[in-house]
Amino acid sequence: MTAAVDPPAERLLHDLGITEPGEIDVEVIAHAVGAVVRYRRLGSGDARIVGLGDRAIITVDERASRVRQRFSVAHELGHWHHHRGRRLICHGAADQQDGVAGCEREADGYAADLLMPRFMLEPLVAGVPMSFGLVYQVAAAFGVSAMAAALRLADVHPAAFALVVEEADGRRWFRRSASLNPRWFVRSAASDMRATADRCRLPRANVAFAAPAQQWFLGQGVKDAEAMYAIDRMACGRAVHLVVVT
Ligand SMILES: [Zn+2]
């Protein structure tokens, strides 16, 4: 079910009469709220926004991939909505990681709402099990990165699951789905996970296999639960572990 009050990005889509993923044209949407998008070579970061009164210019790095550019425009529109008049510097990684500052998180949330609105995504995932196959299907349908799609599915998909993400530099963080038991802790020891994957002779990415939930979670009732596990190395260079409670 959708929330009683639509988030501002989804309200904007409704106001503009946008009803299909293919209609989410970030340049047109930006124009509707007084912002012009231009593509240039940027020295640092993926994008920036400069506003004056009710007009703004969003500049996006011309060398970034199209999905990243779209997310960057949507992210800057998030700043335009939530943080107008404040001076902000956006640091790369617009397709999200934990630990980013509050404003960046808010802008990322706005971008996810704008590019993958619940009212379009919920019908698409209804009755479809959570998997990397679904992640790539959503990424293709909505023109976003696989990482952005996976994180959005953690908000919207009804399954209980966790994503454990390994950055290229070895840092790890995780994201829980909305319906994962809040008293279960995620074991984020990815080396153990890799060992598990190796032990099970994981033939290739995107193949899920069953395993006891307690290999990935700690908490009451975990030892009686089963899970499906899969790993995927995404184009962004991150390795993502998906553990779905079955
Ligand atoms: Zn930002």
mmCIF file of C-alpha atoms and ligand atoms in Angstrom:
data_model
loop_
_atom_site.group_PDB
_atom_site.id
_atom_site.type_symbol
_atom_site.label_atom_id
_atom_site.label_comp_id
_atom_site.label_asym_id
_atom_site.label_seq_id
_atom_site.Cartn_x
_atom_site.Cartn_y
_atom_site.Cartn_z
ATOM 1 C CA MET A 1 0.000 0.000 0.000
ATOM 2 C CA THR A 2 1.181 3.533 -0.675
ATOM 3 C CA ALA A 3 1.686 5.883 2.244
ATOM 4 C CA ALA A 4 -1.204 8.163 3.191
ATOM 5 C CA VAL A 5 0.811 11.214 2.136
ATOM 6 C CA ASP A 6 2.782 10.949 -1.098
ATOM 7 C CA PRO A 7 6.396 12.079 -0.840
ATOM 8 C CA PRO A 8 7.084 15.375 -2.664
ATOM 9 C CA ALA A 9 8.783 13.766 -5.683
ATOM 10 C CA GLU A 10 5.813 11.465 -6.284
ATOM 11 C CA ARG A 11 3.427 14.404 -5.884
ATOM 12 C CA LEU A 12 5.393 16.238 -8.570
ATOM 13 C CA LEU A 13 5.037 13.249 -10.934
ATOM 14 C CA HIS A 14 1.275 13.212 -10.295
ATOM 15 C CA ASP A 15 1.070 16.973 -10.927
ATOM 16 C CA LEU A 16 2.891 16.543 -14.240
ATOM 17 C CA GLY A 17 0.634 13.658 -15.284
ATOM 18 C CA ILE A 18 3.539 11.200 -15.453
ATOM 19 C CA THR A 19 2.278 7.629 -15.120
ATOM 20 C CA GLU A 20 4.879 5.387 -16.827
ATOM 21 C CA PRO A 21 8.593 4.800 -16.131
ATOM 22 C CA GLY A 22 9.439 5.821 -19.722
ATOM 23 C CA GLU A 23 7.877 9.250 -19.110
ATOM 24 C CA ILE A 24 10.263 10.136 -16.264
ATOM 25 C CA ASP A 25 12.378 12.568 -18.284
ATOM 26 C CA VAL A 26 14.600 14.334 -15.750
ATOM 27 C CA GLU A 27 15.316 17.352 -17.999
ATOM 28 C CA VAL A 28 11.589 17.981 -18.538
ATOM 29 C CA ILE A 29 10.865 17.545 -14.824
ATOM 30 C CA ALA A 30 13.726 19.913 -13.931
ATOM 31 C CA HIS A 31 12.354 22.496 -16.348
ATOM 32 C CA ALA A 32 8.936 22.237 -14.681
ATOM 33 C CA VAL A 33 10.456 23.305 -11.347
ATOM 34 C CA GLY A 34 12.601 26.121 -12.783
ATOM 35 C CA ALA A 35 15.890 24.270 -13.278
ATOM 36 C CA VAL A 36 17.939 23.914 -16.442
ATOM 37 C CA VAL A 37 20.223 20.895 -16.860
ATOM 38 C CA ARG A 38 23.522 21.190 -18.663
ATOM 39 C CA TYR A 39 26.300 18.670 -19.218
ATOM 40 C CA ARG A 40 29.915 19.694 -18.724
ATOM 41 C CA ARG A 41 33.201 18.215 -17.619
ATOM 42 C CA LEU A 42 33.357 18.639 -13.818
ATOM 43 C CA GLY A 43 36.566 18.700 -11.802
ATOM 44 C CA SER A 44 35.107 16.979 -8.762
ATOM 45 C CA GLY A 45 31.790 15.312 -7.942
ATOM 46 C CA ASP A 46 29.125 14.143 -10.345
ATOM 47 C CA ALA A 47 26.882 17.176 -10.280
ATOM 48 C CA ARG A 48 26.083 20.504 -8.676
ATOM 49 C CA ILE A 49 23.229 22.972 -8.516
ATOM 50 C CA VAL A 50 23.384 26.748 -8.420
ATOM 51 C CA GLY A 51 20.152 28.557 -7.611
ATOM 52 C CA LEU A 52 19.082 32.169 -7.719
ATOM 53 C CA GLY A 53 15.538 32.989 -6.623
ATOM 54 C CA ASP A 54 13.232 30.477 -8.247
ATOM 55 C CA ARG A 55 15.699 29.561 -11.024
ATOM 56 C CA ALA A 56 18.507 27.045 -10.916
ATOM 57 C CA ILE A 57 21.164 25.527 -13.130
ATOM 58 C CA ILE A 58 22.103 21.895 -12.596
ATOM 59 C CA THR A 59 25.457 20.892 -14.025
ATOM 60 C CA VAL A 60 26.165 17.191 -14.509
ATOM 61 C CA ASP A 61 29.458 15.566 -15.461
ATOM 62 C CA GLU A 62 29.267 14.769 -19.172
ATOM 63 C CA ARG A 63 31.532 11.749 -18.755
ATOM 64 C CA ALA A 64 29.230 9.893 -16.348
ATOM 65 C CA SER A 65 27.020 7.052 -17.588
ATOM 66 C CA ARG A 66 23.448 7.937 -18.523
ATOM 67 C CA VAL A 67 21.949 6.152 -15.510
ATOM 68 C CA ARG A 68 24.319 8.038 -13.215
ATOM 69 C CA GLN A 69 23.521 11.352 -14.897
ATOM 70 C CA ARG A 70 19.794 10.743 -14.440
ATOM 71 C CA PHE A 71 20.290 9.917 -10.766
ATOM 72 C CA SER A 72 22.490 13.006 -10.335
ATOM 73 C CA VAL A 73 19.845 15.303 -11.868
ATOM 74 C CA ALA A 74 17.165 13.757 -9.633
ATOM 75 C CA HIS A 75 19.477 14.114 -6.595
ATOM 76 C CA GLU A 76 20.069 17.816 -7.343
ATOM 77 C CA LEU A 77 16.314 18.279 -7.745
ATOM 78 C CA GLY A 78 16.081 16.824 -4.235
ATOM 79 C CA HIS A 79 18.371 19.598 -2.988
ATOM 80 C CA TRP A 80 16.319 22.115 -4.966
ATOM 81 C CA HIS A 81 13.170 20.930 -3.194
ATOM 82 C CA HIS A 82 14.516 20.406 0.329
ATOM 83 C CA HIS A 83 17.554 22.663 0.707
ATOM 84 C CA ARG A 84 16.937 25.703 -1.452
ATOM 85 C CA GLY A 85 19.073 28.627 -0.399
ATOM 86 C CA ARG A 86 21.656 26.478 1.372
ATOM 87 C CA ARG A 87 25.159 26.036 0.101
ATOM 88 C CA LEU A 88 25.892 22.363 -0.517
ATOM 89 C CA ILE A 89 28.669 20.482 -2.203
ATOM 90 C CA CYS A 90 27.744 17.054 -3.524
ATOM 91 C CA HIS A 91 30.389 14.397 -3.276
ATOM 92 C CA GLY A 92 30.222 11.755 -5.993
ATOM 93 C CA ALA A 93 28.561 8.421 -5.222
ATOM 94 C CA ALA A 94 25.123 9.813 -5.897
ATOM 95 C CA ASP A 95 23.766 6.295 -6.083
ATOM 96 C CA GLN A 96 23.994 6.055 -2.359
ATOM 97 C CA GLN A 97 25.928 4.536 0.459
ATOM 98 C CA ASP A 98 25.349 4.516 4.152
ATOM 99 C CA GLY A 99 27.000 7.195 6.222
ATOM 100 C CA VAL A 100 26.367 10.106 3.879
ATOM 101 C CA ALA A 101 25.334 13.344 5.547
ATOM 102 C CA GLY A 102 21.670 14.064 6.251
ATOM 103 C CA CYS A 103 21.144 16.435 3.315
ATOM 104 C CA GLU A 104 22.726 13.988 0.893
ATOM 105 C CA ARG A 105 20.545 11.192 2.208
ATOM 106 C CA GLU A 106 17.467 13.386 1.829
ATOM 107 C CA ALA A 107 18.427 14.254 -1.762
ATOM 108 C CA ASP A 108 19.059 10.572 -2.533
ATOM 109 C CA GLY A 109 15.644 9.681 -1.086
ATOM 110 C CA TYR A 110 14.014 12.303 -3.283
ATOM 111 C CA ALA A 111 15.867 10.901 -6.320
ATOM 112 C CA ALA A 112 14.724 7.341 -5.556
ATOM 113 C CA ASP A 113 11.111 8.538 -5.172
ATOM 114 C CA LEU A 114 11.305 10.484 -8.430
ATOM 115 C CA LEU A 115 12.997 7.810 -10.555
ATOM 116 C CA MET A 116 11.314 4.729 -9.019
ATOM 117 C CA PRO A 117 8.028 5.973 -7.543
ATOM 118 C CA ARG A 118 6.148 3.521 -5.368
ATOM 119 C CA PHE A 119 2.971 3.858 -7.394
ATOM 120 C CA MET A 120 4.819 2.464 -10.443
ATOM 121 C CA LEU A 121 7.182 0.058 -8.703
ATOM 122 C CA GLU A 122 4.741 -1.677 -6.353
ATOM 123 C CA PRO A 123 2.550 -3.141 -9.135
ATOM 124 C CA LEU A 124 5.686 -4.269 -10.992
ATOM 125 C CA VAL A 125 7.101 -6.246 -8.051
ATOM 126 C CA ALA A 126 3.791 -7.582 -6.713
ATOM 127 C CA GLY A 127 4.046 -11.367 -6.461
ATOM 128 C CA VAL A 128 7.590 -11.423 -7.902
ATOM 129 C CA PRO A 129 10.213 -12.964 -5.570
ATOM 130 C CA MET A 130 13.193 -10.773 -4.654
ATOM 131 C CA SER A 131 16.249 -11.658 -6.754
ATOM 132 C CA PHE A 132 19.071 -10.057 -8.728
ATOM 133 C CA GLY A 133 16.980 -10.854 -11.808
ATOM 134 C CA LEU A 134 14.317 -8.502 -10.456
ATOM 135 C CA VAL A 135 16.975 -5.891 -9.581
ATOM 136 C CA TYR A 136 18.166 -5.814 -13.216
ATOM 137 C CA GLN A 137 14.588 -5.812 -14.524
ATOM 138 C CA VAL A 138 13.777 -2.742 -12.381
ATOM 139 C CA ALA A 139 17.064 -1.060 -13.364
ATOM 140 C CA ALA A 140 16.237 -1.491 -17.069
ATOM 141 C CA ALA A 141 12.594 -0.450 -16.735
ATOM 142 C CA PHE A 142 13.378 2.726 -14.754
ATOM 143 C CA GLY A 143 16.721 3.704 -16.316
ATOM 144 C CA VAL A 144 18.690 3.506 -13.055
ATOM 145 C CA SER A 145 21.797 1.648 -11.891
ATOM 146 C CA ALA A 146 21.465 -1.864 -10.474
ATOM 147 C CA MET A 147 22.697 -0.493 -7.128
ATOM 148 C CA ALA A 148 19.990 2.183 -7.022
ATOM 149 C CA ALA A 149 17.362 -0.405 -8.001
ATOM 150 C CA ALA A 150 18.508 -2.854 -5.310
ATOM 151 C CA LEU A 151 18.385 -0.176 -2.588
ATOM 152 C CA ARG A 152 14.956 0.978 -3.720
ATOM 153 C CA LEU A 153 13.659 -2.592 -3.647
ATOM 154 C CA ALA A 154 14.729 -2.730 0.009
ATOM 155 C CA ASP A 155 12.178 0.066 0.625
ATOM 156 C CA VAL A 156 9.392 -1.239 -1.573
ATOM 157 C CA HIS A 157 9.589 -5.040 -1.992
ATOM 158 C CA PRO A 158 7.509 -6.942 0.586
ATOM 159 C CA ALA A 159 10.098 -9.732 1.109
ATOM 160 C CA ALA A 160 12.325 -9.906 4.208
ATOM 161 C CA PHE A 161 15.906 -9.557 2.986
ATOM 162 C CA ALA A 162 19.240 -7.853 3.478
ATOM 163 C CA LEU A 163 21.775 -6.460 1.033
ATOM 164 C CA VAL A 164 25.392 -6.521 2.163
ATOM 165 C CA VAL A 165 27.526 -4.300 -0.033
ATOM 166 C CA GLU A 166 31.296 -4.500 -0.380
ATOM 167 C CA GLU A 167 32.890 -1.378 -1.793
ATOM 168 C CA ALA A 168 35.850 -1.704 -4.156
ATOM 169 C CA ASP A 169 38.120 -0.510 -1.306
ATOM 170 C CA GLY A 170 36.867 -3.284 1.003
ATOM 171 C CA ARG A 171 34.505 -1.213 3.153
ATOM 172 C CA ARG A 172 31.219 -2.967 3.912
ATOM 173 C CA TRP A 173 27.752 -1.719 4.720
ATOM 174 C CA PHE A 174 24.311 -3.210 4.620
ATOM 175 C CA ARG A 175 20.713 -2.316 3.958
ATOM 176 C CA ARG A 176 17.726 -4.147 5.433
ATOM 177 C CA SER A 177 14.388 -4.473 3.686
ATOM 178 C CA ALA A 178 11.398 -2.842 5.354
ATOM 179 C CA SER A 179 9.912 -6.181 6.450
ATOM 180 C CA LEU A 180 13.052 -7.864 7.785
ATOM 181 C CA ASN A 181 12.560 -8.738 11.482
ATOM 182 C CA PRO A 182 13.794 -5.568 13.263
ATOM 183 C CA ARG A 183 15.286 -7.715 16.062
ATOM 184 C CA TRP A 184 17.555 -9.588 13.674
ATOM 185 C CA PHE A 185 21.052 -8.281 13.183
ATOM 186 C CA VAL A 186 22.842 -8.671 9.878
ATOM 187 C CA ARG A 187 26.231 -10.321 10.045
ATOM 188 C CA SER A 188 28.246 -8.088 7.746
ATOM 189 C CA ALA A 189 31.379 -10.265 7.780
ATOM 190 C CA ALA A 190 31.667 -10.537 4.029
ATOM 191 C CA SER A 191 34.755 -12.730 4.196
ATOM 192 C CA ASP A 192 32.619 -15.391 5.880
ATOM 193 C CA MET A 193 30.065 -14.903 3.160
ATOM 194 C CA ARG A 194 32.630 -15.350 0.460
ATOM 195 C CA ALA A 195 33.862 -18.496 2.220
ATOM 196 C CA THR A 196 30.281 -19.750 2.317
ATOM 197 C CA ALA A 197 29.865 -19.020 -1.366
ATOM 198 C CA ASP A 198 33.131 -20.805 -2.145
ATOM 199 C CA ARG A 199 32.203 -23.784 0.013
ATOM 200 C CA CYS A 200 28.948 -24.121 -1.863
ATOM 201 C CA ARG A 201 30.879 -23.866 -5.156
ATOM 202 C CA LEU A 202 28.792 -20.960 -6.352
ATOM 203 C CA PRO A 203 28.911 -21.531 -10.110
ATOM 204 C CA ARG A 204 28.353 -17.930 -11.181
ATOM 205 C CA ALA A 205 26.774 -14.680 -10.091
ATOM 206 C CA ASN A 206 23.004 -14.428 -9.983
ATOM 207 C CA VAL A 207 22.457 -18.052 -9.012
ATOM 208 C CA ALA A 208 20.704 -18.236 -5.664
ATOM 209 C CA PHE A 209 21.013 -21.182 -3.316
ATOM 210 C CA ALA A 210 19.350 -22.125 -0.049
ATOM 211 C CA ALA A 211 21.208 -21.924 3.245
ATOM 212 C CA PRO A 212 20.381 -21.556 6.959
ATOM 213 C CA ALA A 213 19.441 -17.954 7.807
ATOM 214 C CA GLN A 214 21.769 -17.969 10.824
ATOM 215 C CA GLN A 215 24.765 -17.815 8.503
ATOM 216 C CA TRP A 216 23.783 -14.200 7.799
ATOM 217 C CA PHE A 217 21.595 -13.109 10.695
ATOM 218 C CA LEU A 218 21.742 -13.067 14.490
ATOM 219 C CA GLY A 219 18.612 -12.938 16.655
ATOM 220 C CA GLN A 220 15.735 -14.817 18.169
ATOM 221 C CA GLY A 221 14.234 -17.439 15.869
ATOM 222 C CA VAL A 222 17.007 -17.170 13.287
ATOM 223 C CA LYS A 223 18.182 -20.739 13.737
ATOM 224 C CA ASP A 224 14.825 -22.120 12.576
ATOM 225 C CA ALA A 225 14.706 -19.945 9.447
ATOM 226 C CA GLU A 226 15.958 -20.637 5.938
ATOM 227 C CA ALA A 227 17.282 -18.136 3.430
ATOM 228 C CA MET A 228 18.197 -17.853 -0.230
ATOM 229 C CA TYR A 229 21.610 -16.384 -0.929
ATOM 230 C CA ALA A 230 23.109 -14.876 -4.090
ATOM 231 C CA ILE A 231 26.053 -12.615 -4.890
ATOM 232 C CA ASP A 232 26.461 -10.210 -7.780
ATOM 233 C CA ARG A 233 29.367 -8.031 -8.836
ATOM 234 C CA MET A 234 27.812 -4.871 -10.185
ATOM 235 C CA ALA A 235 29.111 -2.610 -12.945
ATOM 236 C CA CYS A 236 29.933 0.038 -10.295
ATOM 237 C CA GLY A 237 32.585 -2.352 -8.905
ATOM 238 C CA ARG A 238 30.678 -3.280 -5.735
ATOM 239 C CA ALA A 239 30.016 -6.874 -4.744
ATOM 240 C CA VAL A 240 26.474 -7.201 -3.428
ATOM 241 C CA HIS A 241 25.283 -10.125 -1.309
ATOM 242 C CA LEU A 242 21.537 -10.713 -1.280
ATOM 243 C CA VAL A 243 20.055 -12.796 1.535
ATOM 244 C CA VAL A 244 16.296 -13.387 1.313
ATOM 245 C CA VAL A 245 14.488 -15.034 4.245
ATOM 246 C CA THR A 246 12.216 -17.751 2.854
HETATM 247 ZN ZN ZN B 1 23.993 16.247 -2.937
#
